[in-house]
JSON list of C-alpha atoms in Angstrom, two decimals:
[
{"chain": "A", "resi": 158, "resn": "MET", "atom": "CA", "xyz": [164.18, 101.48, 130.14]},
{"chain": "A", "resi": 159, "resn": "ALA", "atom": "CA", "xyz": [164.32, 97.63, 130.51]},
{"chain": "A", "resi": 160, "resn": "ARG", "atom": "CA", "xyz": [160.87, 96.43, 130.25]},
{"chain": "A", "resi": 161, "resn": "ARG", "atom": "CA", "xyz": [159.29, 92.71, 131.21]},
{"chain": "A", "resi": 162, "resn": "LEU", "atom": "CA", "xyz": [158.76, 90.87, 127.98]},
{"chain": "A", "resi": 163, "resn": "ARG", "atom": "CA", "xyz": [155.73, 87.96, 127.86]},
{"chain": "A", "resi": 164, "resn": "PRO", "atom": "CA", "xyz": [157.11, 85.00, 129.91]},
{"chain": "A", "resi": 165, "resn": "VAL", "atom": "CA", "xyz": [157.15, 82.28, 126.67]},
{"chain": "A", "resi": 166, "resn": "GLU", "atom": "CA", "xyz": [158.42, 78.92, 126.51]},
{"chain": "A", "resi": 167, "resn": "ILE", "atom": "CA", "xyz": [160.43, 76.38, 124.71]},
{"chain": "A", "resi": 168, "resn": "ASP", "atom": "CA", "xyz": [157.50, 76.14, 122.39]},
{"chain": "A", "resi": 169, "resn": "PHE", "atom": "CA", "xyz": [157.96, 79.08, 121.05]},
{"chain": "A", "resi": 170, "resn": "VAL", "atom": "CA", "xyz": [160.82, 78.31, 118.98]},
{"chain": "A", "resi": 171, "resn": "GLY", "atom": "CA", "xyz": [158.42, 76.59, 116.78]},
{"chain": "A", "resi": 172, "resn": "ALA", "atom": "CA", "xyz": [155.15, 78.98, 116.80]},
{"chain": "A", "resi": 173, "resn": "ALA", "atom": "CA", "xyz": [156.79, 82.63, 117.39]},
{"chain": "A", "resi": 174, "resn": "PRO", "atom": "CA", "xyz": [155.72, 85.25, 114.38]},
{"chain": "A", "resi": 175, "resn": "VAL", "atom": "CA", "xyz": [159.64, 85.87, 113.43]},
{"chain": "A", "resi": 176, "resn": "ARG", "atom": "CA", "xyz": [161.79, 82.84, 113.25]},
{"chain": "A", "resi": 177, "resn": "LEU", "atom": "CA", "xyz": [165.63, 83.50, 112.24]},
{"chain": "A", "resi": 178, "resn": "VAL", "atom": "CA", "xyz": [167.64, 80.11, 111.83]},
{"chain": "A", "resi": 179, "resn": "PHE", "atom": "CA", "xyz": [171.32, 80.11, 111.07]},
{"chain": "A", "resi": 180, "resn": "ALA", "atom": "CA", "xyz": [173.32, 76.91, 111.03]},
{"chain": "A", "resi": 181, "resn": "ARG", "atom": "CA", "xyz": [177.09, 76.45, 110.42]},
{"chain": "A", "resi": 182, "resn": "ASN", "atom": "CA", "xyz": [179.69, 73.38, 110.61]},
{"chain": "A", "resi": 183, "resn": "ILE", "atom": "CA", "xyz": [182.87, 73.80, 113.07]},
{"chain": "A", "resi": 184, "resn": "ALA", "atom": "CA", "xyz": [185.59, 71.59, 114.18]},
{"chain": "A", "resi": 185, "resn": "ALA", "atom": "CA", "xyz": [185.01, 71.20, 118.06]},
{"chain": "A", "resi": 186, "resn": "PRO", "atom": "CA", "xyz": [182.95, 68.96, 119.11]},
{"chain": "A", "resi": 187, "resn": "PRO", "atom": "CA", "xyz": [179.21, 68.99, 120.48]},
{"chain": "A", "resi": 188, "resn": "GLU", "atom": "CA", "xyz": [180.69, 68.58, 124.16]},
{"chain": "A", "resi": 189, "resn": "GLN", "atom": "CA", "xyz": [183.06, 71.22, 124.00]},
{"chain": "A", "resi": 190, "resn": "VAL", "atom": "CA", "xyz": [180.94, 73.67, 122.25]},
{"chain": "A", "resi": 191, "resn": "PHE", "atom": "CA", "xyz": [177.66, 72.70, 124.94]},
{"chain": "A", "resi": 192, "resn": "ARG", "atom": "CA", "xyz": [180.39, 73.82, 127.48]},
{"chain": "A", "resi": 193, "resn": "ALA", "atom": "CA", "xyz": [181.02, 77.13, 126.00]},
{"chain": "A", "resi": 194, "resn": "LEU", "atom": "CA", "xyz": [178.12, 78.12, 125.61]},
{"chain": "A", "resi": 195, "resn": "ALA", "atom": "CA", "xyz": [176.22, 76.90, 128.77]},
{"chain": "A", "resi": 196, "resn": "GLU", "atom": "CA", "xyz": [179.01, 76.71, 131.20]},
{"chain": "A", "resi": 197, "resn": "ASP", "atom": "CA", "xyz": [181.11, 79.31, 130.54]},
{"chain": "A", "resi": 198, "resn": "VAL", "atom": "CA", "xyz": [178.64, 82.16, 130.06]},
{"chain": "A", "resi": 199, "resn": "PRO", "atom": "CA", "xyz": [181.44, 84.95, 130.83]},
{"chain": "A", "resi": 200, "resn": "GLY", "atom": "CA", "xyz": [183.67, 83.56, 127.79]},
{"chain": "A", "resi": 201, "resn": "TRP", "atom": "CA", "xyz": [180.73, 84.72, 125.35]},
{"chain": "A", "resi": 202, "resn": "THR", "atom": "CA", "xyz": [182.38, 88.38, 125.48]},
{"chain": "A", "resi": 203, "resn": "GLN", "atom": "CA", "xyz": [185.42, 86.35, 123.97]},
{"chain": "A", "resi": 204, "resn": "TRP", "atom": "CA", "xyz": [184.24, 85.00, 120.91]},
{"chain": "A", "resi": 205, "resn": "PHE", "atom": "CA", "xyz": [181.07, 86.36, 120.34]},
{"chain": "A", "resi": 206, "resn": "SER", "atom": "CA", "xyz": [181.50, 90.22, 119.40]},
{"chain": "A", "resi": 207, "resn": "ALA", "atom": "CA", "xyz": [178.33, 91.95, 119.99]},
{"chain": "A", "resi": 208, "resn": "VAL", "atom": "CA", "xyz": [178.21, 90.59, 123.60]},
{"chain": "A", "resi": 209, "resn": "THR", "atom": "CA", "xyz": [180.21, 93.07, 125.77]},
{"chain": "A", "resi": 210, "resn": "SER", "atom": "CA", "xyz": [179.27, 91.53, 129.08]},
{"chain": "A", "resi": 211, "resn": "ALA", "atom": "CA", "xyz": [177.46, 88.50, 130.04]},
{"chain": "A", "resi": 212, "resn": "ARG", "atom": "CA", "xyz": [177.09, 86.52, 133.26]},
{"chain": "A", "resi": 213, "resn": "ALA", "atom": "CA", "xyz": [175.23, 83.86, 135.03]},
{"chain": "A", "resi": 214, "resn": "THR", "atom": "CA", "xyz": [172.96, 84.43, 137.48]},
{"chain": "A", "resi": 215, "resn": "ASP", "atom": "CA", "xyz": [170.58, 82.01, 140.24]},
{"chain": "A", "resi": 216, "resn": "GLY", "atom": "CA", "xyz": [172.98, 79.62, 139.76]},
{"chain": "A", "resi": 217, "resn": "GLY", "atom": "CA", "xyz": [173.24, 79.16, 136.18]},
{"chain": "A", "resi": 218, "resn": "ALA", "atom": "CA", "xyz": [169.56, 79.19, 136.03]},
{"chain": "A", "resi": 219, "resn": "GLY", "atom": "CA", "xyz": [169.77, 83.06, 134.57]},
{"chain": "A", "resi": 220, "resn": "ARG", "atom": "CA", "xyz": [171.79, 84.79, 132.55]},
{"chain": "A", "resi": 221, "resn": "GLU", "atom": "CA", "xyz": [172.45, 89.08, 132.22]},
{"chain": "A", "resi": 222, "resn": "ILE", "atom": "CA", "xyz": [173.82, 90.40, 128.92]},
{"chain": "A", "resi": 223, "resn": "ARG", "atom": "CA", "xyz": [174.81, 93.67, 127.09]},
{"chain": "A", "resi": 224, "resn": "LEU", "atom": "CA", "xyz": [175.76, 93.92, 123.66]},
{"chain": "A", "resi": 225, "resn": "ARG", "atom": "CA", "xyz": [177.24, 96.61, 121.44]},
{"chain": "A", "resi": 226, "resn": "GLY", "atom": "CA", "xyz": [175.22, 99.53, 121.86]},
{"chain": "A", "resi": 227, "resn": "GLY", "atom": "CA", "xyz": [174.09, 99.13, 125.03]},
{"chain": "A", "resi": 228, "resn": "THR", "atom": "CA", "xyz": [171.17, 96.81, 124.79]},
{"chain": "A", "resi": 229, "resn": "ARG", "atom": "CA", "xyz": [170.47, 94.90, 128.33]},
{"chain": "A", "resi": 230, "resn": "PHE", "atom": "CA", "xyz": [168.69, 91.68, 128.67]},
{"chain": "A", "resi": 231, "resn": "THR", "atom": "CA", "xyz": [167.68, 89.33, 131.73]},
{"chain": "A", "resi": 232, "resn": "GLU", "atom": "CA", "xyz": [167.23, 86.12, 130.80]},
{"chain": "A", "resi": 233, "resn": "THR", "atom": "CA", "xyz": [166.00, 82.58, 132.05]},
{"chain": "A", "resi": 234, "resn": "VAL", "atom": "CA", "xyz": [167.50, 79.51, 130.59]},
{"chain": "A", "resi": 235, "resn": "LEU", "atom": "CA", "xyz": [164.92, 77.13, 129.55]},
{"chain": "A", "resi": 236, "resn": "VAL", "atom": "CA", "xyz": [166.68, 73.93, 128.35]},
{"chain": "A", "resi": 237, "resn": "ALA", "atom": "CA", "xyz": [170.37, 72.92, 129.12]},
{"chain": "A", "resi": 238, "resn": "LYS", "atom": "CA", "xyz": [170.37, 69.20, 127.84]},
{"chain": "A", "resi": 239, "resn": "ALA", "atom": "CA", "xyz": [174.16, 68.43, 127.14]},
{"chain": "A", "resi": 240, "resn": "PRO", "atom": "CA", "xyz": [175.60, 68.10, 124.61]},
{"chain": "A", "resi": 241, "resn": "GLU", "atom": "CA", "xyz": [172.04, 68.77, 122.57]},
{"chain": "A", "resi": 242, "resn": "VAL", "atom": "CA", "xyz": [170.38, 72.01, 123.15]},
{"chain": "A", "resi": 243, "resn": "TYR", "atom": "CA", "xyz": [170.94, 75.29, 125.10]},
{"chain": "A", "resi": 244, "resn": "ALA", "atom": "CA", "xyz": [167.88, 77.95, 125.06]},
{"chain": "A", "resi": 245, "resn": "TYR", "atom": "CA", "xyz": [167.04, 80.86, 127.17]},
{"chain": "A", "resi": 246, "resn": "ARG", "atom": "CA", "xyz": [164.36, 83.54, 127.18]},
{"chain": "A", "resi": 247, "resn": "VAL", "atom": "CA", "xyz": [164.97, 87.25, 127.52]},
{"chain": "A", "resi": 248, "resn": "ASP", "atom": "CA", "xyz": [162.67, 87.95, 130.73]},
{"chain": "A", "resi": 249, "resn": "THR", "atom": "CA", "xyz": [163.38, 91.98, 130.58]},
{"chain": "A", "resi": 250, "resn": "ALA", "atom": "CA", "xyz": [164.96, 93.97, 127.63]},
{"chain": "A", "resi": 251, "resn": "ASP", "atom": "CA", "xyz": [165.77, 97.19, 126.67]},
{"chain": "A", "resi": 252, "resn": "ALA", "atom": "CA", "xyz": [164.96, 96.95, 122.85]},
{"chain": "A", "resi": 253, "resn": "PRO", "atom": "CA", "xyz": [161.72, 98.84, 121.87]},
{"chain": "A", "resi": 254, "resn": "GLY", "atom": "CA", "xyz": [159.04, 97.06, 120.58]},
{"chain": "A", "resi": 255, "resn": "ALA", "atom": "CA", "xyz": [160.15, 93.82, 121.85]},
{"chain": "A", "resi": 256, "resn": "ARG", "atom": "CA", "xyz": [157.27, 91.22, 123.33]},
{"chain": "A", "resi": 257, "resn": "ALA", "atom": "CA", "xyz": [159.26, 87.83, 123.48]},
{"chain": "A", "resi": 258, "resn": "LEU", "atom": "CA", "xyz": [162.21, 86.33, 122.67]},
{"chain": "A", "resi": 259, "resn": "VAL", "atom": "CA", "xyz": [163.79, 83.02, 122.92]},
{"chain": "A", "resi": 260, "resn": "GLU", "atom": "CA", "xyz": [167.46, 81.97, 121.76]},
{"chain": "A", "resi": 261, "resn": "GLU", "atom": "CA", "xyz": [167.83, 78.25, 120.73]},
{"chain": "A", "resi": 262, "resn": "TRP", "atom": "CA", "xyz": [171.29, 76.74, 120.30]},
{"chain": "A", "resi": 263, "resn": "ARG", "atom": "CA", "xyz": [170.96, 72.91, 119.12]},
{"chain": "A", "resi": 264, "resn": "LEU", "atom": "CA", "xyz": [174.44, 71.22, 118.95]},
{"chain": "A", "resi": 265, "resn": "ALA", "atom": "CA", "xyz": [174.66, 68.05, 116.31]},
{"chain": "A", "resi": 266, "resn": "PRO", "atom": "CA", "xyz": [177.47, 65.99, 115.53]},
{"chain": "A", "resi": 267, "resn": "HIS", "atom": "CA", "xyz": [179.03, 66.62, 112.01]},
{"chain": "A", "resi": 268, "resn": "GLY", "atom": "CA", "xyz": [181.89, 64.55, 111.52]},
{"chain": "A", "resi": 269, "resn": "THR", "atom": "CA", "xyz": [184.35, 64.79, 114.63]},
{"chain": "A", "resi": 270, "resn": "GLY", "atom": "CA", "xyz": [182.54, 68.41, 115.01]},
{"chain": "A", "resi": 271, "resn": "THR", "atom": "CA", "xyz": [179.29, 70.17, 115.32]},
{"chain": "A", "resi": 272, "resn": "ARG", "atom": "CA", "xyz": [176.49, 71.23, 113.31]},
{"chain": "A", "resi": 273, "resn": "VAL", "atom": "CA", "xyz": [175.42, 74.56, 115.48]},
{"chain": "A", "resi": 274, "resn": "ARG", "atom": "CA", "xyz": [172.24, 75.50, 114.70]},
{"chain": "A", "resi": 275, "resn": "TRP", "atom": "CA", "xyz": [171.10, 78.95, 116.29]},
{"chain": "A", "resi": 276, "resn": "THR", "atom": "CA", "xyz": [167.27, 79.88, 115.87]},
{"chain": "A", "resi": 277, "resn": "PHE", "atom": "CA", "xyz": [166.02, 83.48, 117.11]},
{"chain": "A", "resi": 278, "resn": "ALA", "atom": "CA", "xyz": [162.52, 83.29, 117.62]},
{"chain": "A", "resi": 279, "resn": "ALA", "atom": "CA", "xyz": [160.88, 86.68, 118.65]},
{"chain": "A", "resi": 280, "resn": "ASP", "atom": "CA", "xyz": [157.31, 88.61, 118.43]},
{"chain": "A", "resi": 281, "resn": "GLY", "atom": "CA", "xyz": [156.84, 92.33, 119.12]},
{"chain": "A", "resi": 282, "resn": "THR", "atom": "CA", "xyz": [155.35, 95.73, 117.51]},
{"chain": "A", "resi": 283, "resn": "ALA", "atom": "CA", "xyz": [155.02, 95.28, 113.96]},
{"chain": "A", "resi": 284, "resn": "PRO", "atom": "CA", "xyz": [157.98, 97.59, 113.38]},
{"chain": "A", "resi": 285, "resn": "PHE", "atom": "CA", "xyz": [160.30, 95.40, 115.50]},
{"chain": "A", "resi": 286, "resn": "ARG", "atom": "CA", "xyz": [159.16, 92.56, 113.67]},
{"chain": "A", "resi": 287, "resn": "PHE", "atom": "CA", "xyz": [159.98, 94.33, 110.66]},
{"chain": "A", "resi": 288, "resn": "VAL", "atom": "CA", "xyz": [163.25, 95.44, 111.50]},
{"chain": "A", "resi": 289, "resn": "LEU", "atom": "CA", "xyz": [164.10, 91.99, 112.79]},
{"chain": "A", "resi": 290, "resn": "THR", "atom": "CA", "xyz": [163.60, 91.05, 109.30]},
{"chain": "A", "resi": 291, "resn": "LEU", "atom": "CA", "xyz": [165.67, 93.85, 107.51]},
{"chain": "A", "resi": 292, "resn": "ALA", "atom": "CA", "xyz": [168.33, 92.60, 110.52]},
{"chain": "A", "resi": 293, "resn": "ARG", "atom": "CA", "xyz": [168.52, 89.13, 109.20]},
{"chain": "A", "resi": 294, "resn": "PRO", "atom": "CA", "xyz": [171.79, 89.36, 107.00]},
{"chain": "A", "resi": 295, "resn": "GLY", "atom": "CA", "xyz": [173.49, 91.32, 109.55]},
{"chain": "A", "resi": 296, "resn": "LEU", "atom": "CA", "xyz": [172.25, 88.30, 112.60]},
{"chain": "A", "resi": 297, "resn": "LYS", "atom": "CA", "xyz": [173.36, 85.87, 109.98]},
{"chain": "A", "resi": 298, "resn": "ARG", "atom": "CA", "xyz": [176.57, 87.34, 109.58]},
{"chain": "A", "resi": 299, "resn": "ALA", "atom": "CA", "xyz": [177.02, 88.07, 113.34]},
{"chain": "A", "resi": 300, "resn": "PHE", "atom": "CA", "xyz": [176.00, 84.19, 113.76]},
{"chain": "A", "resi": 301, "resn": "ARG", "atom": "CA", "xyz": [178.65, 82.92, 111.49]},
{"chain": "A", "resi": 302, "resn": "ASP", "atom": "CA", "xyz": [181.73, 85.07, 112.82]},
{"chain": "A", "resi": 303, "resn": "ALA", "atom": "CA", "xyz": [180.58, 84.44, 116.60]},
{"chain": "A", "resi": 304, "resn": "VAL", "atom": "CA", "xyz": [180.49, 80.65, 115.61]},
{"chain": "A", "resi": 305, "resn": "THR", "atom": "CA", "xyz": [183.73, 80.88, 113.72]},
{"chain": "A", "resi": 306, "resn": "SER", "atom": "CA", "xyz": [185.13, 82.65, 116.68]},
{"chain": "A", "resi": 307, "resn": "LEU", "atom": "CA", "xyz": [184.48, 80.09, 119.21]},
{"chain": "A", "resi": 308, "resn": "ASP", "atom": "CA", "xyz": [185.76, 77.43, 116.95]},
{"chain": "A", "resi": 309, "resn": "ARG", "atom": "CA", "xyz": [188.79, 78.88, 116.67]},
{"chain": "A", "resi": 310, "resn": "ARG", "atom": "CA", "xyz": [188.85, 79.67, 120.63]},
{"chain": "A", "resi": 311, "resn": "LEU", "atom": "CA", "xyz": [188.06, 75.84, 121.55]},
{"chain": "A", "resi": 312, "resn": "SER", "atom": "CA", "xyz": [190.64, 74.39, 118.85]},
{"chain": "A", "resi": 313, "resn": "GLY", "atom": "CA", "xyz": [193.40, 76.77, 120.19]},
{"chain": "A", "resi": 314, "resn": "ARG", "atom": "CA", "xyz": [193.88, 78.21, 116.66]}
]
């Protein structure tokens, strides 16, 4: 059953009790990566294997996401500043123990490509925070695989 999470703002990314940060360089330019993140929400299913369904809501101001295993989220886009940052807050989730969650994607030029940095900022019950800490290697792998797949998709490889 979906529960409403605390409606935090973008500054939560720097203040969250749990912050998992991952970065990777890819060949695609920042403008292309930003478009894939912010403007092609349904396309997430093509490159982020954990995402089974994704759709923009409220004219792009929100998102509905389903993950493998059945977890569902409704989200509000907090920042969409092309081609530098795309961030969203989870408003409702059926993840037990979650109280607040923001994901931020920062894009920076790196040669002719992009340095992609993903911050997963969260708060929740003590067991939820502990499980997230244990999940760090899996989230790191999911990020690496997703960004590598996105790069292949954008470069047509």
